[in-house]
Structures are given as C-alpha cells and as structure tokens.
Coordinates of C-alpha atoms (C1' of nucleotides) in Angstrom, one line a residue:
Chain M
M91 CA -18.3 58.3 3.9
T92 CA -18.0 56.6 0.5
A93 CA -20.9 54.6 -0.9
S94 CA -20.4 50.9 -0.7
A95 CA -21.7 48.4 -3.1
L96 CA -24.5 47.3 -0.8
D97 CA -25.5 50.9 -0.3
I98 CA -25.9 51.4 -4.0
L99 CA -27.9 48.3 -4.4
A100 CA -30.2 49.3 -1.5
Q101 CA -30.6 52.8 -3.0
H102 CA -31.9 51.3 -6.3
N103 CA -34.1 48.6 -4.8
L104 CA -31.9 45.9 -6.1
R105 CA -31.4 42.5 -4.5
K106 CA -28.1 42.1 -2.8
T107 CA -26.4 39.3 -4.6
A108 CA -22.8 38.2 -4.7
V109 CA -22.3 39.0 -8.4
R110 CA -23.9 42.4 -8.2
A111 CA -21.9 43.4 -5.2
Q112 CA -18.7 42.2 -6.8
V113 CA -19.4 44.1 -10.0
L114 CA -20.1 47.3 -8.1
D115 CA -16.9 46.8 -6.1
I116 CA -14.9 46.6 -9.3
F117 CA -16.4 49.8 -10.5
L118 CA -15.8 51.5 -7.2
D119 CA -12.2 50.4 -7.2
S120 CA -11.2 51.2 -10.7
R121 CA -13.1 54.5 -11.2
E122 CA -12.9 54.3 -15.0
A123 CA -15.3 53.1 -17.7
L124 CA -15.2 49.3 -18.0
S125 CA -16.2 47.0 -20.8
H126 CA -17.9 43.6 -20.2
N127 CA -14.5 42.1 -20.8
D128 CA -12.7 44.3 -18.3
I129 CA -15.1 43.3 -15.7
E130 CA -15.0 39.6 -16.5
A131 CA -11.2 39.8 -16.1
H132 CA -11.6 40.9 -12.5
F133 CA -13.5 37.8 -11.5
N134 CA -12.1 34.5 -10.7
Q135 CA -15.0 33.0 -12.4
V136 CA -18.3 34.4 -13.4
D137 CA -21.0 33.4 -15.8
R138 CA -20.9 35.5 -18.9
I139 CA -24.6 35.6 -19.2
T140 CA -25.2 36.7 -15.7
L141 CA -22.8 39.5 -16.2
Y142 CA -24.6 40.7 -19.3
R143 CA -27.8 40.7 -17.4
T144 CA -26.3 42.4 -14.4
L145 CA -25.0 45.2 -16.6
K146 CA -28.3 45.6 -18.4
T147 CA -30.2 45.7 -15.1
F148 CA -27.8 48.2 -13.6
E149 CA -28.2 50.4 -16.7
E150 CA -31.9 50.3 -16.6
K151 CA -32.0 51.1 -12.9
G152 CA -29.7 54.1 -13.3
V153 CA -26.7 52.6 -11.5
I154 CA -24.3 52.7 -14.5
H155 CA -24.4 54.4 -17.8
K156 CA -22.9 53.7 -21.2
A157 CA -19.7 55.5 -21.7
I158 CA -19.3 56.5 -25.3
D159 CA -15.7 56.5 -26.1
G160 CA -15.4 56.0 -29.8
G161 CA -13.6 52.7 -29.1
E162 CA -14.5 49.4 -30.4
K163 CA -16.2 48.2 -27.3
L164 CA -19.2 49.3 -25.3
K165 CA -18.2 50.5 -21.8
Y166 CA -20.0 51.3 -18.7
A167 CA -19.3 53.7 -15.9
L168 CA -20.8 54.3 -12.5
C169 CA -23.4 57.0 -12.5
S170 CA -22.5 60.0 -10.4
G171 CA -25.6 60.0 -8.3
H172 CA -28.1 62.0 -10.3
C173 CA -29.2 59.3 -12.6
S174 CA -32.5 57.6 -12.1
E175 CA -34.4 54.8 -13.6
H176 CA -36.0 57.3 -15.9
A177 CA -33.2 59.6 -17.0
H178 CA -29.5 59.4 -17.2
E179 CA -27.7 62.6 -16.5
D180 CA -24.3 62.2 -17.9
H181 CA -23.3 65.7 -18.6
H182 CA -19.6 65.4 -18.5
A183 CA -17.0 64.5 -21.1
H184 CA -15.1 61.2 -21.4
F185 CA -11.5 60.8 -22.3
H186 CA -10.4 57.8 -24.3
C187 CA -6.7 56.9 -24.5
D188 CA -5.7 55.5 -27.8
Q189 CA -2.7 53.8 -26.2
C190 CA -4.1 51.8 -23.3
G191 CA -7.7 52.0 -24.4
K192 CA -8.9 53.2 -21.0
T193 CA -11.8 55.6 -20.7
V194 CA -12.1 58.0 -17.8
C195 CA -14.9 60.4 -16.9
I196 CA -13.9 64.0 -16.8
E197 CA -16.4 65.2 -14.3
S198 CA -15.0 68.7 -14.5
M199 CA -15.7 69.2 -18.1
H200 CA -19.3 69.8 -18.9
I201 CA -20.8 69.4 -22.2
P202 CA -21.5 72.8 -23.8
A203 CA -25.0 73.7 -24.6
V204 CA -25.7 73.0 -28.2
Q205 CA -28.5 74.0 -30.4
A206 CA -30.2 71.3 -32.4
P207 CA -30.8 71.9 -36.1
A208 CA -34.3 72.8 -37.2
G209 CA -36.7 69.9 -36.8
Y210 CA -34.4 68.0 -34.5
Q211 CA -35.3 67.3 -30.9
L212 CA -32.3 66.9 -28.6
S213 CA -32.3 64.5 -25.7
G214 CA -28.7 64.5 -24.8
A215 CA -25.2 65.2 -26.0
Y216 CA -21.9 63.4 -25.6
L217 CA -18.4 64.8 -25.8
V218 CA -15.6 62.4 -26.3
L219 CA -11.9 63.4 -26.2
K220 CA -9.3 61.1 -27.7
G221 CA -5.6 61.1 -27.2
T222 CA -3.0 59.9 -24.8
C223 CA -3.7 59.7 -21.1
A224 CA -1.5 60.9 -18.3
T225 CA 0.0 57.5 -17.6
C226 CA 0.7 56.7 -21.2
T227 CA 2.6 59.8 -22.1
Chain H
M192 CA -20.4 68.7 -60.5
T193 CA -20.8 66.1 -57.9
A194 CA -18.1 63.6 -57.3
S195 CA -18.8 60.2 -58.7
A196 CA -17.7 56.9 -57.2
L197 CA -15.1 56.4 -59.8
D198 CA -13.7 59.9 -59.2
I199 CA -13.3 59.2 -55.5
L200 CA -11.5 55.9 -56.2
A201 CA -9.2 57.7 -58.6
Q202 CA -8.5 60.5 -56.1
H203 CA -7.3 58.0 -53.6
N204 CA -5.4 55.7 -55.9
L205 CA -7.7 52.8 -55.4
R206 CA -8.5 50.2 -57.9
K207 CA -11.8 50.6 -59.6
T208 CA -13.7 47.5 -58.7
A209 CA -17.4 46.7 -58.8
V210 CA -17.8 46.3 -55.1
R211 CA -16.0 49.5 -54.2
A212 CA -17.9 51.5 -56.7
Q213 CA -21.2 50.1 -55.4
V214 CA -20.3 50.9 -51.8
L215 CA -19.4 54.4 -52.7
D216 CA -22.6 54.8 -54.6
I217 CA -24.6 53.7 -51.6
F218 CA -22.8 56.3 -49.5
L219 CA -23.3 59.0 -52.1
D220 CA -27.0 58.2 -52.3
S221 CA -27.9 58.0 -48.7
R222 CA -25.7 60.8 -47.3
E223 CA -25.9 59.5 -43.8
A224 CA -23.6 57.3 -41.6
L225 CA -24.0 53.6 -42.5
S226 CA -23.2 50.5 -40.6
H227 CA -21.8 47.4 -42.2
N228 CA -25.2 45.9 -42.1
D229 CA -26.9 48.9 -43.7
I230 CA -24.6 48.6 -46.6
E231 CA -25.0 44.9 -46.9
A232 CA -28.7 45.5 -47.1
H233 CA -28.3 47.6 -50.2
F234 CA -26.6 44.9 -52.2
N235 CA -28.3 42.1 -54.0
Q236 CA -25.5 39.9 -52.9
V237 CA -22.1 40.7 -51.7
D238 CA -19.5 38.8 -49.7
R239 CA -19.4 39.9 -46.1
I240 CA -15.7 39.5 -45.9
T241 CA -15.1 41.7 -48.9
L242 CA -17.3 44.3 -47.5
Y243 CA -15.3 44.3 -44.2
R244 CA -12.1 44.7 -46.1
T245 CA -13.5 47.4 -48.4
L246 CA -14.6 49.5 -45.5
K247 CA -11.3 49.0 -43.7
T248 CA -9.4 50.0 -46.8
F249 CA -11.6 53.1 -47.4
E250 CA -11.0 54.2 -43.8
E251 CA -7.2 53.7 -44.1
K252 CA -7.2 55.7 -47.3
G253 CA -9.2 58.5 -45.9
V254 CA -12.4 57.9 -48.0
I255 CA -14.7 57.3 -45.1
H256 CA -14.4 57.8 -41.4
K257 CA -15.9 56.2 -38.3
A258 CA -19.0 58.0 -37.2
I259 CA -19.3 57.7 -33.4
D260 CA -22.9 57.9 -32.5
G261 CA -23.2 56.1 -29.2
G262 CA -25.3 53.5 -30.8
E263 CA -24.6 49.8 -30.7
K264 CA -23.1 49.6 -34.1
L265 CA -20.0 51.1 -35.7
K266 CA -21.0 53.3 -38.6
Y267 CA -19.0 55.0 -41.3
A268 CA -19.6 58.2 -43.2
L269 CA -18.0 59.7 -46.3
C270 CA -15.2 62.0 -45.5
S271 CA -15.9 65.6 -46.5
G272 CA -12.9 66.0 -48.7
H273 CA -10.2 67.1 -46.3
C274 CA -9.3 63.7 -44.9
S275 CA -6.2 62.0 -46.1
E276 CA -4.4 58.8 -45.6
H277 CA -2.7 60.3 -42.6
A278 CA -5.2 62.3 -40.8
H279 CA -8.9 62.4 -40.5
E280 CA -10.4 65.7 -40.1
D281 CA -13.8 65.1 -38.8
H282 CA -14.5 68.2 -36.9
H283 CA -18.2 68.2 -37.0
A284 CA -20.9 66.9 -34.8
H285 CA -23.0 63.8 -35.5
F286 CA -26.7 63.4 -34.7
H287 CA -28.0 60.0 -33.7
C288 CA -31.8 59.5 -33.8
D289 CA -33.0 57.2 -31.0
Q290 CA -36.1 56.4 -33.0
C291 CA -34.9 55.3 -36.4
G292 CA -31.3 54.8 -35.4
K293 CA -30.0 56.9 -38.3
T294 CA -26.9 59.0 -37.9
V295 CA -26.3 62.1 -39.8
C296 CA -23.4 64.4 -40.0
I297 CA -24.0 68.0 -38.9
E298 CA -21.4 69.7 -41.0
S299 CA -22.5 73.1 -39.7
M300 CA -21.8 72.3 -36.1
H301 CA -18.1 72.4 -35.3
I302 CA -16.7 70.8 -32.2
P303 CA -15.8 73.4 -29.7
A304 CA -12.1 73.8 -28.7
V305 CA -11.6 72.0 -25.5
Q306 CA -8.7 72.0 -23.1
A307 CA -7.3 68.7 -22.0
P308 CA -6.8 68.0 -18.3
A309 CA -3.2 68.2 -17.1
G310 CA -1.1 65.4 -18.4
Y311 CA -3.4 64.5 -21.2
Q312 CA -2.6 64.9 -24.8
L313 CA -5.5 65.5 -27.1
S314 CA -5.6 64.1 -30.6
G315 CA -9.3 64.7 -31.4
A316 CA -12.7 65.2 -30.0
Y317 CA -16.1 64.0 -30.9
L318 CA -19.5 65.6 -30.3
V319 CA -22.5 63.4 -30.5
L320 CA -26.1 64.6 -30.2
K321 CA -28.9 62.3 -29.5
G322 CA -32.6 62.7 -29.8
T323 CA -35.2 62.5 -32.4
C324 CA -34.5 63.5 -36.0
A325 CA -36.7 65.6 -38.3
T326 CA -38.4 62.7 -40.0
C327 CA -39.3 60.9 -36.8
T328 CA -40.9 63.8 -35.0
Chain X
dT180 C1' -39.3 28.6 8.6
dG181 C1' -41.7 28.6 4.3
dT182 C1' -43.3 30.9 0.2
dT183 C1' -42.7 33.8 -3.6
dT184 C1' -40.2 36.0 -6.9
dA185 C1' -36.0 37.4 -8.8
dA186 C1' -31.3 36.1 -10.0
dT187 C1' -28.2 32.7 -11.5
dG188 C1' -26.1 29.0 -14.3
dC189 C1' -26.3 26.2 -18.4
dA190 C1' -27.2 25.0 -23.1
dA191 C1' -28.0 26.3 -27.5
dC192 C1' -28.2 29.5 -30.9
dG193 C1' -27.4 33.8 -33.9
dT194 C1' -24.6 37.6 -35.2
dT195 C1' -20.3 39.9 -35.9
dG196 C1' -15.7 40.1 -37.2
dT197 C1' -11.0 37.9 -38.4
dT198 C1' -7.6 34.8 -40.7
dT199 C1' -6.0 31.8 -44.3
dC200 C1' -5.8 30.4 -48.8
dA201 C1' -7.1 29.7 -53.7
dT202 C1' -9.1 32.3 -57.5
dT203 C1' -10.2 36.3 -60.2
dT204 C1' -9.6 40.8 -61.8
dG205 C1' -7.5 45.6 -62.5
dG206 C1' -3.4 48.1 -63.9
dC207 C1' 0.4 48.4 -66.6
dA208 C1' 4.1 47.4 -69.8
dA209 C1' 5.7 44.9 -73.7
Chain J
dT48 C1' -3.9 43.4 -77.6
dT49 C1' -1.7 40.3 -74.8
dG50 C1' 0.4 38.7 -70.8
dC51 C1' 2.2 39.4 -66.2
dC52 C1' 2.0 40.9 -61.5
dA53 C1' -0.1 42.6 -57.6
dA54 C1' -4.2 43.6 -55.5
dA55 C1' -9.1 42.4 -54.7
dT56 C1' -12.4 38.9 -54.2
dG57 C1' -14.8 34.7 -52.5
dA58 C1' -15.0 30.6 -49.6
dA59 C1' -14.2 28.1 -45.4
dA60 C1' -13.0 27.9 -40.9
dC61 C1' -12.7 30.0 -36.7
dA62 C1' -13.1 33.2 -32.6
dA63 C1' -15.5 36.7 -30.0
dC64 C1' -19.7 38.8 -28.7
dG65 C1' -24.4 38.7 -27.4
dT66 C1' -29.3 36.7 -26.7
dT67 C1' -33.0 33.5 -25.4
dG68 C1' -35.3 29.7 -22.9
dC69 C1' -35.3 26.8 -19.1
dA70 C1' -34.2 24.6 -14.8
dT71 C1' -32.1 25.6 -10.3
dT72 C1' -30.7 28.6 -6.6
dA73 C1' -30.9 32.4 -3.5
dA74 C1' -32.9 36.8 -1.6
dA75 C1' -36.8 39.1 0.5
dC76 C1' -40.6 39.0 3.4
dA77 C1' -44.4 37.4 5.9

DNA sequence: TGTTTAATGCAACGTTGTTTCATTTGGCAA
DNA sequence: TTGCCAAATGAAACAACGTTGCATTAAACA
C-alpha cells in the first residue's frame, strides 16, 4: 500500500486541510523535487502565501526536505520516511538536469562518508550531480 | 608572489575598472565564498546593478564560480586557477557553516568519482558539507 | 453543536534580480 | 597626447520572490 496524502498528514500530526492534501498529492504524483513555482503551477488557484507557509511547515515537521541542486531555485522533495521533526536524514544524492531543470532523488546513491577538516563539526553532507537526464538525452 | 586584482583582470582580458578591482580585492582578502550581499557590504557605495553584471561577467570569464552551499543565497568563490571561459573545474568540496553562514572551499577534499544512473549524462558533481566551522565551535 | 486553535486569504511591504537607455571610462591607434 | 570606439557604469523602471500582520475560515475535539 502506498502512503496517501492524508496518511502522511496524520503521521505528522498535521491538520488535514485541502491545500496540504493537494500539495502532498502533487509531490506523490511527480516524485521529483519541486520548487514553489512548480507546485503553484499544479494548482488551479492557490494563495502564494499559504503555499509558502505550507512548505515551511512541512519542512519543519519532517515531511519534505530541501533538495540542493545547484540550480537557481530552492526545491523541496518528499522525505523518504526516516525524517523527523528533529532531524532530516537525506543521505542520498540528487541529480539536476541542466536541460529541463528537473531534480530527481537518486535513492540508490548514498553519500560517501567524509572526514571533516580539523576543527569542523559535520552535521550533514550533500552530493549533487549535474548533467543531462534520461529524458533529455 | 600572490596574484593581485589587476593581474587577474589582465589574465582574463578584462578591462581594469575600479569596481572590478575592488570586487577582486574583496575576494582575495576574505578567501571564502561571498554572496552578492556580502560583497555589497564591503563597499562604501556601489551600484547594485553594476555588481550583478560584474559577478556575471566574472563567472562567464572563469574568474569566479558559483559555490553551492545549500544555503539560501547564491555565493561565488574565486576560481583556483584552472577555470577557463569554457569550463569550470571546481572539483573540491565546500563547507557551509550553519552558525555563521560562511562557506569555505575545501581544496583538499576532492569530489569522489561517481557513476551516473543509466541514461544520465554527467557534467559535474558537487559535494557540500554542512555543520559548524572552526571559529563557531 | 459549540469552542478553541490552527490554517487560510488578503494587503502591504521589503528584498532580489533583470531590462533599457543615457553617460562615462578604458583601450587603442593616429 | 588626443580622439574615437566599444565596453562598463549608473539610474529608472519593472518583475519575481518572499515575509509580516491581521481578519476570516475551517479543523479538531469535547
């Protein structure tokens, strides 16, 4: 069984509202990292501000995480299930296509263990691949 | 001998102007990745638009490169000497401090060779470390 | 059903970045 | 040195992005 939008909201103790359910559905459908703009485009109409707040809330509650892709825009992707309110566990690489601008999670590629330079304390690491994706080649 | 701002401009066939020299001096002094805002703060007064164009020109000519740090803002860092107008060679990791927000290049840490998933063509890879830097611990 | 609290929608505002055009300045040759 | 040309700068206007405060609406729960 695949998790539905309402399941996800329940799991994170979030109120079930129309906007939130729709946003989650968009993420579940597309399965790639989405920017604020991408999401807005999927709506017939939605309040920009509400969307900003929804994304912020989702991130704080561990539903989505920022997908660093080296592109211009900030994107978010659904967390894979191990994220919590307290810590995001986003230990896979992201691929950013220079052609279409899409960003996909590469769950299979784990970020190698790195050693921080002296005096530095590591809290996380991100690996971003750039190039041309399968559909753009 | 350390490269001066004017040397760098000459090496890249760029006109020696006051703004450009100052921007380069700021980069040479600070030796960390700087956002548009950081740079603007170092000036007594400078035209925002000119600064945007200066940074864009520098990037196109291989003087600076974008430093992906997973932070909110786009930052630039001086290229290490092997970048050209045609290709940036930015094969080292960046460290982003969550406390002070500074981003430094870790020249010593090279990005591991990764294998792209089937159908994907790789053009580059970025490795971003996050945590607390030496001065913030 | 009613109450409480969170989420939404709206207005206003601030920041960031781009485009267009007139002016100034650097580079180069006479 | 002088003058010309192309590039760089500065100013204005504009568009996109993002935040804050406040009134209204809707979800959760007794």
